[in-house]
Amino acid sequence: MPDRDLPPYRRIADDLRAAIATGKLVPGEKLKSENELKDQYGTTRVTVRKALSLLKADGLLISEQGRGVLVRSQPSVRLRTTGANFRGSLTATPDGKQVLARFPLDQTNRAALFLIPCRGGA
């Protein structure tokens, strides 16, 4: 589906997701305010909130009282390659500290690649 056919909240979420994935927005960085984002995208605060909620549900953003919405730092995790909820493939980097995983991001089976740090061993 071309980007222009996506609802506005999905376009905003996809733009912010891409900025996080490419490092343009780094962990701990504060996002623009809802009002600034609504002006930037020429939409309403309700639409911006829906986009931010989608990214919070994906684990990419967090809200902190008095600080605003921040890019969430990636926790150290171990990924399981079995089970009904697993979708994707894993590849260890030569140093063994990171894996490349493919996760579904929404109901339309769109997916993205993320580097997720792991701590040694299996």
mmCIF file of N, CA and C in Angstrom:
data_model
loop_
_atom_site.group_PDB
_atom_site.id
_atom_site.type_symbol
_atom_site.label_atom_id
_atom_site.label_comp_id
_atom_site.label_asym_id
_atom_site.label_seq_id
_atom_site.Cartn_x
_atom_site.Cartn_y
_atom_site.Cartn_z
ATOM 1 N N MET A 1 0.848 -1.168 0.000
ATOM 2 C CA MET A 1 0.000 0.000 0.000
ATOM 3 C C MET A 1 0.901 1.240 0.000
ATOM 4 N N PRO A 2 0.740 2.131 -0.956
ATOM 5 C CA PRO A 2 1.562 3.343 -0.989
ATOM 6 C C PRO A 2 1.327 4.199 0.256
ATOM 7 N N ASP A 3 2.364 4.958 0.656
ATOM 8 C CA ASP A 3 2.265 5.795 1.852
ATOM 9 C C ASP A 3 1.097 6.761 1.809
ATOM 10 N N ARG A 4 0.776 7.276 0.650
ATOM 11 C CA ARG A 4 -0.299 8.269 0.567
ATOM 12 C C ARG A 4 -1.664 7.664 0.877
ATOM 13 N N ASP A 5 -1.777 6.330 0.799
ATOM 14 C CA ASP A 5 -3.039 5.660 1.098
ATOM 15 C C ASP A 5 -3.179 5.331 2.586
ATOM 16 N N LEU A 6 -2.120 5.511 3.353
ATOM 17 C CA LEU A 6 -2.168 5.224 4.784
ATOM 18 C C LEU A 6 -2.916 6.328 5.516
ATOM 19 N N PRO A 7 -3.589 5.984 6.611
ATOM 20 C CA PRO A 7 -4.199 7.030 7.439
ATOM 21 C C PRO A 7 -3.101 7.933 8.006
ATOM 22 N N PRO A 8 -3.422 9.185 8.302
ATOM 23 C CA PRO A 8 -2.397 10.124 8.792
ATOM 24 C C PRO A 8 -1.643 9.623 10.022
ATOM 25 N N TYR A 9 -2.339 8.981 10.960
ATOM 26 C CA TYR A 9 -1.638 8.520 12.163
ATOM 27 C C TYR A 9 -0.597 7.460 11.822
ATOM 28 N N ARG A 10 -0.864 6.633 10.827
ATOM 29 C CA ARG A 10 0.093 5.604 10.407
ATOM 30 C C ARG A 10 1.309 6.232 9.729
ATOM 31 N N ARG A 11 1.090 7.282 8.919
ATOM 32 C CA ARG A 11 2.219 7.968 8.282
ATOM 33 C C ARG A 11 3.131 8.587 9.342
ATOM 34 N N ILE A 12 2.515 9.223 10.348
ATOM 35 C CA ILE A 12 3.303 9.832 11.422
ATOM 36 C C ILE A 12 4.076 8.751 12.174
ATOM 37 N N ALA A 13 3.389 7.673 12.532
ATOM 38 C CA ALA A 13 4.038 6.571 13.255
ATOM 39 C C ALA A 13 5.171 5.971 12.423
ATOM 40 N N ASP A 14 4.940 5.772 11.133
ATOM 41 C CA ASP A 14 5.982 5.211 10.265
ATOM 42 C C ASP A 14 7.186 6.140 10.158
ATOM 43 N N ASP A 15 6.939 7.458 10.061
ATOM 44 C CA ASP A 15 8.046 8.426 10.012
ATOM 45 C C ASP A 15 8.877 8.384 11.297
ATOM 46 N N LEU A 16 8.194 8.383 12.440
ATOM 47 C CA LEU A 16 8.904 8.358 13.714
ATOM 48 C C LEU A 16 9.618 7.021 13.914
ATOM 49 N N ARG A 17 8.988 5.926 13.519
ATOM 50 C CA ARG A 17 9.600 4.596 13.620
ATOM 51 C C ARG A 17 10.882 4.541 12.787
ATOM 52 N N ALA A 18 10.828 5.095 11.580
ATOM 53 C CA ALA A 18 12.004 5.118 10.708
ATOM 54 C C ALA A 18 13.115 5.974 11.321
ATOM 55 N N ALA A 19 12.744 7.104 11.923
ATOM 56 C CA ALA A 19 13.741 7.976 12.556
ATOM 57 C C ALA A 19 14.417 7.265 13.727
ATOM 58 N N ILE A 20 13.668 6.454 14.454
ATOM 59 C CA ILE A 20 14.240 5.692 15.568
ATOM 60 C C ILE A 20 15.143 4.582 15.032
ATOM 61 N N ALA A 21 14.671 3.869 14.037
ATOM 62 C CA ALA A 21 15.424 2.739 13.477
ATOM 63 C C ALA A 21 16.746 3.189 12.844
ATOM 64 N N THR A 22 16.769 4.383 12.252
ATOM 65 C CA THR A 22 17.983 4.873 11.598
ATOM 66 C C THR A 22 18.907 5.643 12.540
ATOM 67 N N GLY A 23 18.447 5.882 13.770
ATOM 68 C CA GLY A 23 19.276 6.602 14.732
ATOM 69 C C GLY A 23 19.118 8.106 14.688
ATOM 70 N N LYS A 24 18.209 8.593 13.862
ATOM 71 C CA LYS A 24 17.955 10.036 13.822
ATOM 72 C C LYS A 24 17.365 10.493 15.163
ATOM 73 N N LEU A 25 16.540 9.627 15.756
ATOM 74 C CA LEU A 25 16.063 9.829 17.125
ATOM 75 C C LEU A 25 16.734 8.759 17.973
ATOM 76 N N VAL A 26 17.468 9.175 18.995
ATOM 77 C CA VAL A 26 18.255 8.231 19.796
ATOM 78 C C VAL A 26 17.557 7.937 21.123
ATOM 79 N N PRO A 27 17.869 6.794 21.753
ATOM 80 C CA PRO A 27 17.270 6.469 23.041
ATOM 81 C C PRO A 27 17.462 7.593 24.054
ATOM 82 N N GLY A 28 16.367 7.901 24.751
ATOM 83 C CA GLY A 28 16.391 8.964 25.739
ATOM 84 C C GLY A 28 16.051 10.336 25.187
ATOM 85 N N GLU A 29 16.028 10.468 23.873
ATOM 86 C CA GLU A 29 15.729 11.762 23.261
ATOM 87 C C GLU A 29 14.248 12.086 23.396
ATOM 88 N N LYS A 30 13.975 13.339 23.710
ATOM 89 C CA LYS A 30 12.594 13.802 23.853
ATOM 90 C C LYS A 30 12.042 14.153 22.472
ATOM 91 N N LEU A 31 10.825 13.681 22.203
ATOM 92 C CA LEU A 31 10.158 14.026 20.948
ATOM 93 C C LEU A 31 9.601 15.439 21.029
ATOM 94 N N LYS A 32 9.273 15.989 19.878
ATOM 95 C CA LYS A 32 8.585 17.276 19.846
ATOM 96 C C LYS A 32 7.255 17.134 20.568
ATOM 97 N N SER A 33 6.704 18.249 21.019
ATOM 98 C CA SER A 33 5.409 18.209 21.702
ATOM 99 C C SER A 33 4.309 17.806 20.720
ATOM 100 N N GLU A 34 3.165 17.386 21.253
ATOM 101 C CA GLU A 34 2.033 17.027 20.398
ATOM 102 C C GLU A 34 1.645 18.198 19.502
ATOM 103 N N ASN A 35 1.677 19.412 20.057
ATOM 104 C CA ASN A 35 1.324 20.593 19.253
ATOM 105 C C ASN A 35 2.318 20.820 18.123
ATOM 106 N N GLU A 36 3.607 20.638 18.403
ATOM 107 C CA GLU A 36 4.615 20.808 17.358
ATOM 108 C C GLU A 36 4.462 19.741 16.274
ATOM 109 N N LEU A 37 4.197 18.494 16.690
ATOM 110 C CA LEU A 37 4.001 17.422 15.713
ATOM 111 C C LEU A 37 2.739 17.646 14.886
ATOM 112 N N LYS A 38 1.674 18.121 15.511
ATOM 113 C CA LYS A 38 0.440 18.380 14.744
ATOM 114 C C LYS A 38 0.666 19.467 13.707
ATOM 115 N N ASP A 39 1.436 20.486 14.068
ATOM 116 C CA ASP A 39 1.754 21.544 13.101
ATOM 117 C C ASP A 39 2.664 21.017 11.992
ATOM 118 N N GLN A 40 3.643 20.210 12.353
ATOM 119 C CA GLN A 40 4.575 19.649 11.374
ATOM 120 C C GLN A 40 3.845 18.785 10.344
ATOM 121 N N TYR A 41 2.891 17.983 10.799
ATOM 122 C CA TYR A 41 2.185 17.065 9.902
ATOM 123 C C TYR A 41 0.855 17.612 9.394
ATOM 124 N N GLY A 42 0.478 18.809 9.837
ATOM 125 C CA GLY A 42 -0.767 19.418 9.370
ATOM 126 C C GLY A 42 -1.987 18.590 9.722
ATOM 127 N N THR A 43 -2.035 18.129 10.972
ATOM 128 C CA THR A 43 -3.135 17.281 11.409
ATOM 129 C C THR A 43 -3.603 17.732 12.792
ATOM 130 N N THR A 44 -4.335 16.891 13.490
ATOM 131 C CA THR A 44 -4.857 17.235 14.811
ATOM 132 C C THR A 44 -4.047 16.548 15.901
ATOM 133 N N ARG A 45 -4.209 17.036 17.142
ATOM 134 C CA ARG A 45 -3.533 16.398 18.282
ATOM 135 C C ARG A 45 -4.055 14.984 18.498
ATOM 136 N N VAL A 46 -5.321 14.755 18.218
ATOM 137 C CA VAL A 46 -5.892 13.410 18.369
ATOM 138 C C VAL A 46 -5.160 12.432 17.454
ATOM 139 N N THR A 47 -4.888 12.852 16.230
ATOM 140 C CA THR A 47 -4.170 12.001 15.276
ATOM 141 C C THR A 47 -2.744 11.749 15.748
ATOM 142 N N VAL A 48 -2.080 12.780 16.241
ATOM 143 C CA VAL A 48 -0.710 12.636 16.760
ATOM 144 C C VAL A 48 -0.704 11.690 17.952
ATOM 145 N N ARG A 49 -1.676 11.832 18.850
ATOM 146 C CA ARG A 49 -1.755 10.949 20.017
ATOM 147 C C ARG A 49 -1.944 9.498 19.601
ATOM 148 N N LYS A 50 -2.743 9.270 18.573
ATOM 149 C CA LYS A 50 -2.967 7.904 18.095
ATOM 150 C C LYS A 50 -1.660 7.316 17.555
ATOM 151 N N ALA A 51 -0.886 8.113 16.837
ATOM 152 C CA ALA A 51 0.408 7.653 16.314
ATOM 153 C C ALA A 51 1.366 7.346 17.458
ATOM 154 N N LEU A 52 1.424 8.223 18.451
ATOM 155 C CA LEU A 52 2.317 8.009 19.587
ATOM 156 C C LEU A 52 1.888 6.775 20.387
ATOM 157 N N SER A 53 0.587 6.571 20.519
ATOM 158 C CA SER A 53 0.085 5.382 21.224
ATOM 159 C C SER A 53 0.503 4.101 20.517
ATOM 160 N N LEU A 54 0.465 4.129 19.203
ATOM 161 C CA LEU A 54 0.880 2.965 18.414
ATOM 162 C C LEU A 54 2.354 2.647 18.677
ATOM 163 N N LEU A 55 3.195 3.672 18.717
ATOM 164 C CA LEU A 55 4.622 3.469 18.953
ATOM 165 C C LEU A 55 4.914 3.074 20.398
ATOM 166 N N LYS A 56 4.103 3.556 21.336
ATOM 167 C CA LYS A 56 4.247 3.124 22.725
ATOM 168 C C LYS A 56 3.890 1.644 22.844
ATOM 169 N N ALA A 57 2.840 1.233 22.153
ATOM 170 C CA ALA A 57 2.433 -0.176 22.171
ATOM 171 C C ALA A 57 3.510 -1.065 21.546
ATOM 172 N N ASP A 58 4.235 -0.538 20.570
ATOM 173 C CA ASP A 58 5.331 -1.276 19.935
ATOM 174 C C ASP A 58 6.586 -1.282 20.800
ATOM 175 N N GLY A 59 6.572 -0.526 21.915
ATOM 176 C CA GLY A 59 7.721 -0.493 22.806
ATOM 177 C C GLY A 59 8.819 0.452 22.373
ATOM 178 N N LEU A 60 8.527 1.363 21.458
ATOM 179 C CA LEU A 60 9.552 2.284 20.967
ATOM 180 C C LEU A 60 9.581 3.610 21.716
ATOM 181 N N LEU A 61 8.468 3.986 22.349
ATOM 182 C CA LEU A 61 8.379 5.251 23.068
ATOM 183 C C LEU A 61 7.871 5.007 24.478
ATOM 184 N N ILE A 62 8.216 5.929 25.378
ATOM 185 C CA ILE A 62 7.657 5.934 26.725
ATOM 186 C C ILE A 62 7.255 7.357 27.077
ATOM 187 N N SER A 63 6.272 7.490 27.959
ATOM 188 C CA SER A 63 5.870 8.800 28.477
ATOM 189 C C SER A 63 6.341 8.903 29.911
ATOM 190 N N GLU A 64 6.886 10.052 30.258
ATOM 191 C CA GLU A 64 7.301 10.293 31.636
ATOM 192 C C GLU A 64 6.669 11.582 32.118
ATOM 193 N N GLN A 65 6.029 11.503 33.273
ATOM 194 C CA GLN A 65 5.373 12.663 33.870
ATOM 195 C C GLN A 65 6.353 13.823 33.988
ATOM 196 N N GLY A 66 5.988 14.955 33.433
ATOM 197 C CA GLY A 66 6.811 16.151 33.521
ATOM 198 C C GLY A 66 7.954 16.223 32.520
ATOM 199 N N ARG A 67 8.204 15.140 31.781
ATOM 200 C CA ARG A 67 9.297 15.137 30.801
ATOM 201 C C ARG A 67 8.801 15.040 29.375
ATOM 202 N N GLY A 68 7.661 14.426 29.174
ATOM 203 C CA GLY A 68 7.126 14.271 27.827
ATOM 204 C C GLY A 68 7.303 12.858 27.301
ATOM 205 N N VAL A 69 7.319 12.745 25.976
ATOM 206 C CA VAL A 69 7.458 11.441 25.314
ATOM 207 C C VAL A 69 8.907 11.276 24.874
ATOM 208 N N LEU A 70 9.501 10.134 25.258
ATOM 209 C CA LEU A 70 10.912 9.872 24.986
ATOM 210 C C LEU A 70 11.069 8.592 24.177
ATOM 211 N N VAL A 71 12.159 8.541 23.416
ATOM 212 C CA VAL A 71 12.507 7.303 22.719
ATOM 213 C C VAL A 71 13.004 6.340 23.790
ATOM 214 N N ARG A 72 12.429 5.157 23.790
ATOM 215 C CA ARG A 72 12.769 4.147 24.796
ATOM 216 C C ARG A 72 14.111 3.508 24.457
ATOM 217 N N SER A 73 14.947 3.322 25.496
ATOM 218 C CA SER A 73 16.197 2.608 25.268
ATOM 219 C C SER A 73 15.872 1.127 25.143
ATOM 220 N N GLN A 74 16.624 0.437 24.305
ATOM 221 C CA GLN A 74 16.385 -0.987 24.090
ATOM 222 C C GLN A 74 16.924 -1.772 25.276
ATOM 223 N N PRO A 75 16.093 -2.579 25.919
ATOM 224 C CA PRO A 75 16.577 -3.387 27.036
ATOM 225 C C PRO A 75 17.418 -4.566 26.548
ATOM 226 N N SER A 76 18.239 -5.110 27.432
ATOM 227 C CA SER A 76 18.967 -6.335 27.106
ATOM 228 C C SER A 76 17.971 -7.474 27.170
ATOM 229 N N VAL A 77 17.814 -8.184 26.076
ATOM 230 C CA VAL A 77 16.827 -9.252 26.014
ATOM 231 C C VAL A 77 17.426 -10.478 25.347
ATOM 232 N N ARG A 78 16.820 -11.596 25.611
ATOM 233 C CA ARG A 78 17.127 -12.829 24.893
ATOM 234 C C ARG A 78 15.909 -13.151 24.061
ATOM 235 N N LEU A 79 16.129 -13.486 22.822
ATOM 236 C CA LEU A 79 15.024 -13.791 21.924
ATOM 237 C C LEU A 79 14.900 -15.291 21.748
ATOM 238 N N ARG A 80 13.699 -15.772 21.848
ATOM 239 C CA ARG A 80 13.433 -17.192 21.678
ATOM 240 C C ARG A 80 13.086 -17.455 20.217
ATOM 241 N N THR A 81 13.574 -18.551 19.707
ATOM 242 C CA THR A 81 13.334 -18.870 18.299
ATOM 243 C C THR A 81 12.232 -19.904 18.133
ATOM 244 N N THR A 82 11.522 -20.183 19.217
ATOM 245 C CA THR A 82 10.417 -21.131 19.125
ATOM 246 C C THR A 82 9.190 -20.528 19.784
ATOM 247 N N GLY A 83 8.068 -21.158 19.568
ATOM 248 C CA GLY A 83 6.835 -20.702 20.194
ATOM 249 C C GLY A 83 5.886 -20.102 19.179
ATOM 250 N N ALA A 84 4.629 -20.070 19.549
ATOM 251 C CA ALA A 84 3.578 -19.629 18.642
ATOM 252 C C ALA A 84 3.699 -18.151 18.269
ATOM 253 N N ASN A 85 4.279 -17.342 19.152
ATOM 254 C CA ASN A 85 4.338 -15.905 18.890
ATOM 255 C C ASN A 85 5.593 -15.464 18.144
ATOM 256 N N PHE A 86 6.541 -16.367 17.924
ATOM 257 C CA PHE A 86 7.774 -15.992 17.241
ATOM 258 C C PHE A 86 7.533 -15.840 15.752
ATOM 259 N N ARG A 87 7.970 -14.720 15.199
ATOM 260 C CA ARG A 87 7.887 -14.495 13.766
ATOM 261 C C ARG A 87 9.172 -13.807 13.349
ATOM 262 N N GLY A 88 10.012 -14.489 12.624
ATOM 263 C CA GLY A 88 11.220 -13.853 12.148
ATOM 264 C C GLY A 88 12.411 -14.779 12.198
ATOM 265 N N SER A 89 13.557 -14.208 11.976
ATOM 266 C CA SER A 89 14.784 -14.986 11.985
ATOM 267 C C SER A 89 15.831 -14.248 12.796
ATOM 268 N N LEU A 90 16.770 -14.987 13.329
ATOM 269 C CA LEU A 90 17.821 -14.403 14.152
ATOM 270 C C LEU A 90 19.170 -14.640 13.499
ATOM 271 N N THR A 91 20.043 -13.651 13.604
ATOM 272 C CA THR A 91 21.402 -13.785 13.109
ATOM 273 C C THR A 91 22.322 -13.106 14.102
ATOM 274 N N ALA A 92 23.305 -13.826 14.605
ATOM 275 C CA ALA A 92 24.261 -13.245 15.549
ATOM 276 C C ALA A 92 25.321 -12.470 14.770
ATOM 277 N N THR A 93 25.758 -11.365 15.333
ATOM 278 C CA THR A 93 26.857 -10.611 14.748
ATOM 279 C C THR A 93 28.157 -11.311 15.132
ATOM 280 N N PRO A 94 29.265 -11.006 14.452
ATOM 281 C CA PRO A 94 30.534 -11.683 14.759
ATOM 282 C C PRO A 94 30.953 -11.550 16.223
ATOM 283 N N ASP A 95 30.637 -10.416 16.875
ATOM 284 C CA ASP A 95 31.024 -10.262 18.280
ATOM 285 C C ASP A 95 30.058 -10.953 19.237
ATOM 286 N N GLY A 96 28.938 -11.462 18.720
ATOM 287 C CA GLY A 96 27.992 -12.207 19.538
ATOM 288 C C GLY A 96 27.178 -11.363 20.490
ATOM 289 N N LYS A 97 27.269 -10.058 20.391
ATOM 290 C CA LYS A 97 26.563 -9.179 21.325
ATOM 291 C C LYS A 97 25.244 -8.645 20.795
ATOM 292 N N GLN A 98 24.961 -8.841 19.529
ATOM 293 C CA GLN A 98 23.715 -8.340 18.974
ATOM 294 C C GLN A 98 23.099 -9.396 18.077
ATOM 295 N N VAL A 99 21.780 -9.327 17.948
ATOM 296 C CA VAL A 99 21.089 -10.195 17.001
ATOM 297 C C VAL A 99 20.226 -9.321 16.106
ATOM 298 N N LEU A 100 19.980 -9.791 14.921
ATOM 299 C CA LEU A 100 19.107 -9.093 13.998
ATOM 300 C C LEU A 100 17.800 -9.859 13.991
ATOM 301 N N ALA A 101 16.708 -9.194 14.330
ATOM 302 C CA ALA A 101 15.427 -9.878 14.433
ATOM 303 C C ALA A 101 14.382 -9.178 13.577
ATOM 304 N N ARG A 102 13.458 -9.954 13.055
ATOM 305 C CA ARG A 102 12.378 -9.405 12.229
ATOM 306 C C ARG A 102 11.084 -9.593 13.006
ATOM 307 N N PHE A 103 10.411 -8.488 13.296
ATOM 308 C CA PHE A 103 9.179 -8.529 14.069
ATOM 309 C C PHE A 103 8.033 -7.921 13.276
ATOM 310 N N PRO A 104 6.831 -8.480 13.399
ATOM 311 C CA PRO A 104 5.670 -7.825 12.788
ATOM 312 C C PRO A 104 5.365 -6.553 13.574
ATOM 313 N N LEU A 105 4.983 -5.501 12.873
ATOM 314 C CA LEU A 105 4.693 -4.250 13.550
ATOM 315 C C LEU A 105 3.204 -3.936 13.613
ATOM 316 N N ASP A 106 2.417 -4.550 12.766
ATOM 317 C CA ASP A 106 0.987 -4.270 12.806
ATOM 318 C C ASP A 106 0.209 -5.385 12.120
ATOM 319 N N GLN A 107 -1.111 -5.224 12.072
ATOM 320 C CA GLN A 107 -1.988 -6.262 11.558
ATOM 321 C C GLN A 107 -1.864 -6.488 10.053
ATOM 322 N N THR A 108 -1.221 -5.596 9.325
ATOM 323 C CA THR A 108 -1.104 -5.764 7.878
ATOM 324 C C THR A 108 0.161 -6.532 7.510
ATOM 325 N N ASN A 109 0.809 -7.124 8.532
ATOM 326 C CA ASN A 109 2.009 -7.934 8.337
ATOM 327 C C ASN A 109 3.195 -7.165 7.784
ATOM 328 N N ARG A 110 3.220 -5.858 8.009
ATOM 329 C CA ARG A 110 4.403 -5.083 7.661
ATOM 330 C C ARG A 110 5.441 -5.368 8.736
ATOM 331 N N ALA A 111 6.684 -5.339 8.396
ATOM 332 C CA ALA A 111 7.714 -5.663 9.379
ATOM 333 C C ALA A 111 8.908 -4.745 9.224
ATOM 334 N N ALA A 112 9.736 -4.694 10.249
ATOM 335 C CA ALA A 112 10.955 -3.888 10.209
ATOM 336 C C ALA A 112 12.075 -4.678 10.880
ATOM 337 N N LEU A 113 13.289 -4.279 10.642
ATOM 338 C CA LEU A 113 14.445 -4.940 11.241
ATOM 339 C C LEU A 113 15.018 -4.043 12.331
ATOM 340 N N PHE A 114 15.341 -4.647 13.469
ATOM 341 C CA PHE A 114 15.920 -3.913 14.584
ATOM 342 C C PHE A 114 17.120 -4.673 15.120
ATOM 343 N N LEU A 115 18.157 -3.963 15.542
ATOM 344 C CA LEU A 115 19.270 -4.580 16.251
ATOM 345 C C LEU A 115 18.937 -4.508 17.733
ATOM 346 N N ILE A 116 18.974 -5.647 18.379
ATOM 347 C CA ILE A 116 18.651 -5.707 19.785
ATOM 348 C C ILE A 116 19.852 -6.275 20.535
ATOM 349 N N PRO A 117 20.380 -5.537 21.521
ATOM 350 C CA PRO A 117 21.536 -6.032 22.255
ATOM 351 C C PRO A 117 21.175 -7.219 23.128
ATOM 352 N N CYS A 118 22.088 -8.160 23.233
ATOM 353 C CA CYS A 118 21.937 -9.309 24.116
ATOM 354 C C CYS A 118 23.214 -9.446 24.930
ATOM 355 N N ARG A 119 23.101 -10.062 26.062
ATOM 356 C CA ARG A 119 24.292 -10.281 26.898
ATOM 357 C C ARG A 119 24.786 -11.694 26.708
ATOM 358 N N GLY A 120 25.968 -11.813 26.113
ATOM 359 C CA GLY A 120 26.669 -13.077 25.936
ATOM 360 C C GLY A 120 25.804 -14.318 25.863
ATOM 361 N N GLY A 121 26.365 -15.477 25.925
ATOM 362 C CA GLY A 121 25.711 -16.773 26.011
ATOM 363 C C GLY A 121 24.401 -16.936 25.285
ATOM 364 N N ALA A 122 23.837 -18.122 25.392
ATOM 365 C CA ALA A 122 22.603 -18.448 24.698
ATOM 366 C C ALA A 122 21.385 -18.153 25.497
#
